Amino acid sequence: MVEEPVRASDLYLDTINRAALDFDFEKVCSVSTSNINVYGCLVCGKYFQGRGRSSYAYAHSIHDDHHVFINLETTKVYVLPDGYLVSDPSLEDIAYVLRPTFIQSTIPSPSAKLSYDLASQAYLPGYVGLNNIKHNDHMNVIIHALLHVRPLRDFLLLTPPTGTELTRRFATLARKLWNPRLFKAQVSPHEFLQEVNRASDGKFRLEKQGDPVDFLSWLLNKLHKDLGGKKKKSSSIVFATFQGSMRVETQQVLVRTELDNSTKPRFDIDREIKRNTSPFLFLSIDLPPPPLFQDAVEKNIIPQVSIHSVLSKYDGKSTQEALGTLRRYQAESLPSYLILSYKRFTKNVFVEEKNPTIVNFPLRGLDMREYLSGTHPQPILYDLVANVVHESVAGTTRDKENTVWKVHLLAGERWYQIQDLIVEEVRKEMIFLGETVLQVWERRSNAL
């Protein structure tokens, strides 16, 4: 029996150390910091440029006796210094971790089986922790919330990455988050957030705590523009998913001395009322101010309010007065996914204040027909998909340094709470107890 000759390329495959591989960081050479023609060493995980005789990867293969390298762009594997191209089925898992690909039937569902990483740690694809590199937890919760909006997620997973470097990196992050074959049951958003820093001219940085609502507003508009979006709703997946339209009616306030000062100004139907319609990507919700003066007992009582009472701003009847102008709002159209932003923080001359009011809301079946113009005999129902909460020290003063951001995500019939790398199942009753800052609601298909 003739033994099959051992190819030179096969000699070094047993030196590959999958536990050392981490493809979440920027694809730049660890020596030259160039991002052109970069290879990853499959033995130690470091990145080096080129594979020619004068390259850093070639020198690393000789000096450190590490011989197997993967091209981070093409996923082709080579043995250096010999220069052999390796074609071996055992390397397919590494290529998949580097560049996950999906078709519709392979997108994991929330009810899918648990996956296991190299350390046999169980995880549910899509519900894995994101590294808090310095102070980027306010951006992590937005990443999670957006990547659990099904149309946007499917677009990023199924469409070849297009647009700008920001959209390509966001799509790559989405593929890693939903990857059922991770080597480690966590993902680092470092590569995407580095591009966020560049694209926002330093407004959103890894090392600086910020506001998730500001980040969401910037990111949605930036993604829409970078994907070629225009003013039309159907011009990008962002507008098609999140955009609604709001009718705003305005009228100047008349000073009427015969009225008692305590009477609230109201719209006068005999005078001109200006009407215009403008698009929105999320609705801003005002919270009632907390009581100013509290005794020892009242300080222990957290004010609560129902979601319908704060949504009444958009019922077309409630009036808002500012700078001598009356306004009232009502939606002309509601999107497939409705984002609600709760204005929990206000600034004054001395300090930034936090409103600790708890909002009571249903997890399923939020009826929005009262806030949509026209008559609607059937309810227009929304179900909660993601809930971003803020935690800090008790009181009404905002403490940015000791702030923790968490996100609650729906997974079938269960809910998960994610705080950076901590992923845990949470009881439904606990979701209402946090200081909600942002929510994403999904419109029921039978209510469209």
CSV table of C-alpha atoms in Angstrom, one decimal, residues 3-365:
chain,number,residue,atom,x,y,z
A,3,GLU,CA,1.3,6.0,1.6
A,4,GLU,CA,-0.2,9.3,0.4
A,5,PRO,CA,2.6,12.0,0.5
A,6,VAL,CA,2.2,14.6,3.2
A,7,ARG,CA,1.9,18.0,1.5
A,8,ALA,CA,4.0,20.8,3.0
A,9,SER,CA,0.9,22.8,3.6
A,10,ASP,CA,-0.5,20.1,5.8
A,11,LEU,CA,2.5,20.0,8.1
A,12,TYR,CA,1.6,23.2,10.0
A,13,LEU,CA,-2.2,22.9,10.3
A,14,ASP,CA,-1.9,21.4,13.8
A,15,THR,CA,-0.2,24.6,15.0
A,16,ILE,CA,-3.4,26.7,14.4
A,17,ASN,CA,-4.7,28.0,17.7
A,18,ARG,CA,-8.4,28.9,17.3
A,19,ALA,CA,-8.6,30.2,20.9
A,20,ALA,CA,-6.1,33.0,20.0
A,21,LEU,CA,-8.1,34.2,17.0
A,22,ASP,CA,-10.1,37.4,17.3
A,23,PHE,CA,-11.2,39.1,14.1
A,24,ASP,CA,-13.3,41.9,15.8
A,25,PHE,CA,-10.5,44.5,15.8
A,26,GLU,CA,-9.5,46.8,12.9
A,27,LYS,CA,-7.7,44.9,10.1
A,28,VAL,CA,-4.4,46.8,10.3
A,29,CYS,CA,-0.8,45.5,10.5
A,30,SER,CA,0.5,45.3,14.0
A,31,VAL,CA,3.8,46.7,12.8
A,32,SER,CA,3.1,49.2,10.1
A,33,THR,CA,-0.6,50.0,11.0
A,34,SER,CA,-1.4,49.8,7.3
A,35,ASN,CA,-4.8,48.3,6.3
A,36,ILE,CA,-3.6,47.2,2.8
A,37,ASN,CA,-3.1,43.5,2.1
A,38,VAL,CA,-3.3,42.4,5.8
A,39,TYR,CA,-2.9,38.7,6.9
A,40,GLY,CA,-3.8,37.2,10.2
A,41,CYS,CA,-1.4,34.7,11.9
A,42,LEU,CA,-3.5,31.6,12.7
A,43,VAL,CA,-1.1,30.6,15.5
A,44,CYS,CA,-0.9,33.8,17.6
A,45,GLY,CA,-3.7,35.9,16.1
A,46,LYS,CA,-1.6,39.0,15.3
A,47,TYR,CA,-2.1,40.9,12.0
A,48,PHE,CA,0.8,41.5,9.5
A,49,GLN,CA,1.1,43.1,6.1
A,50,GLY,CA,1.9,41.2,2.9
A,51,ARG,CA,3.4,37.8,2.4
A,52,GLY,CA,6.3,38.6,0.0
A,53,ARG,CA,9.9,38.1,1.1
A,54,SER,CA,10.2,41.7,2.4
A,55,SER,CA,6.9,41.6,4.2
A,56,TYR,CA,6.2,41.7,8.0
A,57,ALA,CA,4.2,38.4,7.7
A,58,TYR,CA,7.2,36.7,6.0
A,59,ALA,CA,9.5,37.9,8.8
A,60,HIS,CA,7.1,36.8,11.5
A,61,SER,CA,6.9,33.3,10.0
A,62,ILE,CA,10.7,32.9,10.2
A,63,HIS,CA,11.5,34.7,13.5
A,64,ASP,CA,8.5,33.2,15.5
A,65,ASP,CA,8.2,29.9,13.6
A,66,HIS,CA,4.5,30.6,12.9
A,67,HIS,CA,3.6,29.5,9.4
A,68,VAL,CA,-0.2,29.6,8.7
A,69,PHE,CA,-1.7,32.9,7.7
A,70,ILE,CA,-5.1,34.0,6.4
A,71,ASN,CA,-5.8,36.9,4.1
A,72,LEU,CA,-8.3,39.0,6.0
A,73,GLU,CA,-10.0,40.2,2.8
A,74,THR,CA,-10.2,37.0,0.7
A,75,THR,CA,-10.1,34.4,3.5
A,76,LYS,CA,-7.5,32.4,1.6
A,77,VAL,CA,-5.0,30.6,3.8
A,78,TYR,CA,-1.2,30.4,3.0
A,79,VAL,CA,1.8,28.7,4.5
A,80,LEU,CA,4.8,31.0,4.9
A,81,PRO,CA,7.7,31.3,4.2
A,82,ASP,CA,7.0,28.7,1.5
A,83,GLY,CA,4.1,30.6,0.0
A,84,TYR,CA,1.7,27.6,-0.5
A,85,LEU,CA,-2.0,28.2,-0.8
A,86,VAL,CA,-3.8,25.8,1.5
A,87,SER,CA,-7.2,24.3,0.6
A,88,ASP,CA,-8.4,22.2,3.5
A,89,PRO,CA,-12.0,21.7,4.7
A,90,SER,CA,-10.9,21.9,8.3
A,91,LEU,CA,-10.2,25.6,7.8
A,92,GLU,CA,-13.7,26.5,6.7
A,93,ASP,CA,-14.9,27.3,10.3
A,94,ILE,CA,-12.1,30.0,10.6
A,95,ALA,CA,-13.1,31.6,7.2
A,96,TYR,CA,-16.8,31.6,8.4
A,97,VAL,CA,-15.9,33.4,11.7
A,98,LEU,CA,-14.0,35.9,9.7
A,99,ARG,CA,-16.7,36.4,7.1
A,100,PRO,CA,-20.0,35.0,8.1
A,101,THR,CA,-22.5,34.6,5.3
A,102,PHE,CA,-26.3,34.0,5.5
A,103,ILE,CA,-29.2,33.0,3.3
A,104,GLN,CA,-32.8,33.4,4.5
A,105,SER,CA,-33.1,29.9,5.8
A,106,THR,CA,-29.9,30.1,7.8
A,107,ILE,CA,-30.8,33.3,9.8
A,108,PRO,CA,-31.2,32.1,13.4
A,109,SER,CA,-34.6,32.6,14.9
A,110,PRO,CA,-35.1,33.5,18.6
A,111,SER,CA,-36.5,30.0,19.2
A,112,ALA,CA,-33.4,28.4,17.6
A,113,LYS,CA,-31.3,25.9,19.4
A,114,LEU,CA,-28.4,27.2,21.6
A,115,SER,CA,-25.0,27.4,19.9
A,116,TYR,CA,-21.7,26.6,21.7
A,117,ASP,CA,-18.4,28.3,21.4
A,118,LEU,CA,-14.9,26.7,21.6
A,119,ALA,CA,-15.1,26.7,25.4
A,120,SER,CA,-18.4,24.9,25.2
A,121,GLN,CA,-20.2,28.0,26.6
A,122,ALA,CA,-23.8,28.1,25.4
A,123,TYR,CA,-25.2,31.2,23.7
A,124,LEU,CA,-28.2,32.3,21.6
A,125,PRO,CA,-27.2,33.9,18.3
A,126,GLY,CA,-28.1,37.5,18.2
A,127,TYR,CA,-28.2,37.7,22.0
A,128,VAL,CA,-24.5,37.8,22.8
A,129,GLY,CA,-22.6,40.4,24.8
A,130,LEU,CA,-20.8,43.4,23.3
A,131,ASN,CA,-17.5,44.5,24.8
A,132,ASN,CA,-17.6,47.8,26.7
A,133,ILE,CA,-14.1,48.9,25.6
A,134,LYS,CA,-14.1,52.1,27.7
A,135,HIS,CA,-17.3,54.0,27.9
A,136,ASN,CA,-19.3,52.8,24.8
A,137,ASP,CA,-22.1,51.0,26.6
A,138,HIS,CA,-24.5,53.7,25.5
A,139,MET,CA,-23.7,52.8,21.9
A,140,ASN,CA,-23.8,49.0,22.6
A,141,VAL,CA,-27.5,49.2,23.6
A,142,ILE,CA,-28.4,51.0,20.4
A,143,ILE,CA,-26.5,48.4,18.3
A,144,HIS,CA,-28.5,45.6,19.9
A,145,ALA,CA,-31.8,47.4,19.6
A,146,LEU,CA,-31.4,48.1,15.9
A,147,LEU,CA,-30.0,44.6,15.0
A,148,HIS,CA,-33.2,43.1,16.5
A,149,VAL,CA,-35.4,45.0,14.0
A,150,ARG,CA,-36.1,42.2,11.6
A,151,PRO,CA,-36.2,44.1,8.2
A,152,LEU,CA,-33.0,46.0,9.0
A,153,ARG,CA,-31.2,42.9,10.3
A,154,ASP,CA,-32.2,40.8,7.3
A,155,PHE,CA,-31.1,43.6,4.9
A,156,LEU,CA,-27.6,43.7,6.6
A,157,LEU,CA,-27.3,39.9,6.7
A,158,LEU,CA,-28.5,39.0,3.2
A,159,THR,CA,-27.3,42.0,1.1
A,160,PRO,CA,-23.7,42.2,0.1
A,161,PRO,CA,-22.1,45.0,2.1
A,162,THR,CA,-22.5,48.3,0.1
A,163,GLY,CA,-22.3,52.0,0.7
A,164,THR,CA,-19.7,53.6,2.8
A,165,GLU,CA,-17.1,52.1,5.2
A,166,LEU,CA,-19.6,52.8,8.1
A,167,THR,CA,-22.4,50.7,6.5
A,168,ARG,CA,-20.0,47.9,5.6
A,169,ARG,CA,-18.7,47.7,9.1
A,170,PHE,CA,-22.2,47.8,10.6
A,171,ALA,CA,-23.2,44.9,8.3
A,172,THR,CA,-20.1,43.0,9.4
A,173,LEU,CA,-21.0,43.6,13.0
A,174,ALA,CA,-24.6,42.4,12.4
A,175,ARG,CA,-23.2,39.1,10.8
A,176,LYS,CA,-20.9,38.5,13.8
A,177,LEU,CA,-23.7,39.2,16.3
A,178,TRP,CA,-26.0,36.6,14.6
A,179,ASN,CA,-23.2,34.1,13.8
A,180,PRO,CA,-24.2,30.6,15.1
A,181,ARG,CA,-20.6,29.4,14.9
A,182,LEU,CA,-18.6,31.9,17.1
A,183,PHE,CA,-15.3,30.9,18.6
A,184,LYS,CA,-16.2,33.1,21.7
A,185,ALA,CA,-19.7,33.8,22.9
A,186,GLN,CA,-19.1,37.6,22.7
A,187,VAL,CA,-18.4,40.2,20.0
A,188,SER,CA,-16.4,43.4,20.1
A,189,PRO,CA,-17.8,46.4,18.3
A,190,HIS,CA,-14.4,48.0,18.2
A,191,GLU,CA,-14.0,48.1,14.4
A,192,PHE,CA,-17.5,49.6,13.8
A,193,LEU,CA,-17.1,52.2,16.7
A,194,GLN,CA,-13.7,53.3,15.3
A,195,GLU,CA,-15.5,54.2,12.1
A,196,VAL,CA,-18.3,55.9,14.0
A,197,ASN,CA,-15.7,58.1,15.7
A,198,ARG,CA,-14.3,59.0,12.3
A,199,ALA,CA,-17.6,59.5,10.5
A,200,SER,CA,-19.0,61.7,13.3
A,201,ASP,CA,-15.9,63.8,13.6
A,202,GLY,CA,-15.2,62.7,17.1
A,203,LYS,CA,-18.7,63.3,18.5
A,204,PHE,CA,-19.2,59.7,19.5
A,205,ARG,CA,-16.1,58.2,21.0
A,206,LEU,CA,-15.2,55.0,22.7
A,207,GLU,CA,-13.8,56.7,25.8
A,208,LYS,CA,-16.6,59.2,26.4
A,209,GLN,CA,-20.0,58.4,27.9
A,210,GLY,CA,-22.8,59.8,25.8
A,211,ASP,CA,-26.6,59.8,25.2
A,212,PRO,CA,-28.0,56.7,23.3
A,213,VAL,CA,-30.8,58.8,21.8
A,214,ASP,CA,-28.3,61.2,20.2
A,215,PHE,CA,-26.3,58.3,18.9
A,216,LEU,CA,-29.4,56.6,17.5
A,217,SER,CA,-30.6,59.8,15.7
A,218,TRP,CA,-27.2,60.3,14.1
A,219,LEU,CA,-26.8,56.7,13.2
A,220,LEU,CA,-30.2,56.3,11.5
A,221,ASN,CA,-29.7,59.5,9.4
A,222,LYS,CA,-26.2,58.6,8.5
A,223,LEU,CA,-27.1,55.0,7.5
A,224,HIS,CA,-30.0,56.4,5.4
A,225,LYS,CA,-27.7,58.8,3.6
A,226,ASP,CA,-24.8,56.3,3.1
A,227,LEU,CA,-27.2,53.8,1.6
A,228,GLY,CA,-28.2,56.3,-1.1
A,229,GLY,CA,-31.4,57.4,0.6
A,230,LYS,CA,-33.3,60.5,-0.5
A,231,LYS,CA,-36.4,62.2,0.9
A,232,LYS,CA,-38.7,59.4,-0.3
A,233,LYS,CA,-39.7,56.9,2.3
A,234,SER,CA,-38.8,53.9,0.1
A,235,SER,CA,-35.4,55.3,-0.8
A,236,SER,CA,-33.6,53.3,2.0
A,237,ILE,CA,-34.3,50.4,4.4
A,238,VAL,CA,-34.0,52.9,7.3
A,239,PHE,CA,-36.8,55.2,6.1
A,240,ALA,CA,-38.9,52.2,4.9
A,241,THR,CA,-38.7,50.7,8.4
A,242,PHE,CA,-38.8,53.6,10.8
A,243,GLN,CA,-40.3,56.7,9.1
A,244,GLY,CA,-43.7,58.0,9.8
A,245,SER,CA,-45.3,61.4,9.3
A,246,MET,CA,-46.7,63.8,11.8
A,247,ARG,CA,-49.3,66.6,11.3
A,248,VAL,CA,-48.5,69.7,13.3
A,249,GLU,CA,-51.1,72.5,13.8
A,250,THR,CA,-49.9,75.9,15.1
A,251,GLN,CA,-51.6,79.1,16.1
A,252,GLN,CA,-50.3,82.3,17.7
A,253,VAL,CA,-51.5,83.0,21.3
A,254,LEU,CA,-53.5,86.1,21.8
A,255,VAL,CA,-53.2,88.0,25.1
A,256,ARG,CA,-56.7,88.3,26.4
A,257,THR,CA,-56.9,90.3,29.6
A,258,GLU,CA,-60.4,89.2,30.5
A,259,LEU,CA,-59.2,85.6,30.9
A,260,ASP,CA,-58.1,84.4,34.2
A,261,ASN,CA,-54.3,83.8,34.4
A,262,SER,CA,-54.9,80.2,35.4
A,263,THR,CA,-56.8,79.4,32.1
A,264,LYS,CA,-54.7,77.5,29.6
A,265,PRO,CA,-54.6,78.9,26.1
A,266,ARG,CA,-56.7,76.9,23.6
A,267,PHE,CA,-57.0,76.8,19.8
A,268,ASP,CA,-59.4,79.4,18.5
A,269,ILE,CA,-61.3,77.8,15.6
A,270,ASP,CA,-62.3,81.3,14.4
A,271,ARG,CA,-58.6,82.3,13.7
A,272,GLU,CA,-56.1,80.9,11.3
A,273,ILE,CA,-54.6,77.5,12.1
A,274,LYS,CA,-51.5,76.6,10.2
A,275,ARG,CA,-51.0,72.9,9.3
A,276,ASN,CA,-48.0,71.1,8.0
A,277,THR,CA,-46.9,67.5,7.8
A,278,SER,CA,-43.3,66.5,8.5
A,279,PRO,CA,-41.6,63.1,8.6
A,280,PHE,CA,-40.2,61.5,11.8
A,281,LEU,CA,-37.9,58.6,12.7
A,282,PHE,CA,-38.9,58.5,16.3
A,283,LEU,CA,-41.4,60.1,18.7
A,284,SER,CA,-40.1,62.2,21.6
A,285,ILE,CA,-42.1,61.7,24.8
A,286,ASP,CA,-42.2,64.3,27.6
A,287,LEU,CA,-42.3,63.0,31.2
A,288,PRO,CA,-44.2,64.8,33.9
A,289,PRO,CA,-41.8,66.6,36.2
A,290,PRO,CA,-41.2,64.9,39.6
A,291,PRO,CA,-42.5,66.6,42.7
A,292,LEU,CA,-40.1,69.4,43.9
A,293,PHE,CA,-40.7,69.2,47.6
A,294,GLN,CA,-40.9,65.8,49.3
A,295,ASP,CA,-40.9,64.8,52.9
A,296,ALA,CA,-39.0,61.7,54.2
A,297,VAL,CA,-41.7,59.3,53.2
A,298,GLU,CA,-42.3,60.8,49.7
A,299,LYS,CA,-38.6,60.5,48.9
A,300,ASN,CA,-39.0,56.7,48.9
A,301,ILE,CA,-41.9,56.8,46.5
A,302,ILE,CA,-40.9,56.7,42.8
A,303,PRO,CA,-43.4,58.6,40.6
A,304,GLN,CA,-45.1,56.5,38.0
A,305,VAL,CA,-47.1,57.3,34.8
A,306,SER,CA,-48.9,55.3,32.2
A,307,ILE,CA,-47.6,55.2,28.6
A,308,HIS,CA,-51.0,56.4,27.3
A,309,SER,CA,-50.9,59.5,29.5
A,310,VAL,CA,-47.5,60.6,28.1
A,311,LEU,CA,-48.5,59.7,24.5
A,312,SER,CA,-51.5,62.0,24.8
A,313,LYS,CA,-49.3,64.7,23.4
A,314,TYR,CA,-49.9,63.1,20.0
A,315,ASP,CA,-53.7,62.7,20.2
A,316,GLY,CA,-54.5,65.8,18.1
A,317,LYS,CA,-56.3,67.5,21.0
A,318,SER,CA,-53.7,68.2,23.7
A,319,THR,CA,-52.0,71.6,23.2
A,320,GLN,CA,-48.4,72.5,23.8
A,321,GLU,CA,-47.4,76.2,24.3
A,322,ALA,CA,-44.0,77.6,23.7
A,323,LEU,CA,-42.7,81.1,22.8
A,324,GLY,CA,-46.2,82.4,22.2
A,325,THR,CA,-47.2,79.6,19.9
A,326,LEU,CA,-49.7,76.8,20.5
A,327,ARG,CA,-49.1,73.4,18.9
A,328,ARG,CA,-50.9,70.1,18.7
A,329,TYR,CA,-49.7,66.9,17.1
A,330,GLN,CA,-51.2,63.8,15.5
A,331,ALA,CA,-49.6,61.2,13.3
A,332,GLU,CA,-50.6,61.0,9.6
A,333,SER,CA,-48.9,57.6,9.2
A,334,LEU,CA,-47.2,55.2,11.6
A,335,PRO,CA,-44.1,53.1,10.6
A,336,SER,CA,-43.7,49.3,10.8
A,337,TYR,CA,-41.3,49.8,13.7
A,338,LEU,CA,-42.0,52.7,16.0
A,339,ILE,CA,-39.2,54.2,18.2
A,340,LEU,CA,-40.2,56.1,21.3
A,341,SER,CA,-37.7,58.3,23.0
A,342,TYR,CA,-38.4,59.4,26.6
A,343,LYS,CA,-36.9,62.9,27.5
A,344,ARG,CA,-35.4,61.8,30.9
A,345,PHE,CA,-32.6,64.4,31.0
A,346,THR,CA,-32.8,68.2,31.2
A,347,LYS,CA,-30.0,70.8,31.6
A,348,ASN,CA,-30.2,74.0,33.6
A,349,VAL,CA,-27.5,76.5,34.4
A,350,PHE,CA,-26.0,74.5,37.2
A,351,VAL,CA,-26.5,70.8,36.6
A,352,GLU,CA,-28.0,68.2,34.4
A,353,GLU,CA,-31.1,66.8,35.9
A,354,LYS,CA,-32.6,63.3,35.6
A,355,ASN,CA,-36.3,62.5,35.8
A,356,PRO,CA,-36.8,59.2,37.7
A,357,THR,CA,-40.4,58.7,36.7
A,358,ILE,CA,-41.3,55.1,35.9
A,359,VAL,CA,-43.4,54.5,32.7
A,360,ASN,CA,-45.9,51.7,32.9
A,361,PHE,CA,-46.4,50.0,29.5
A,362,PRO,CA,-47.7,46.7,28.1
A,363,LEU,CA,-45.3,44.3,26.5
A,364,ARG,CA,-47.8,43.4,23.8
A,365,GLY,CA,-50.8,45.2,22.3
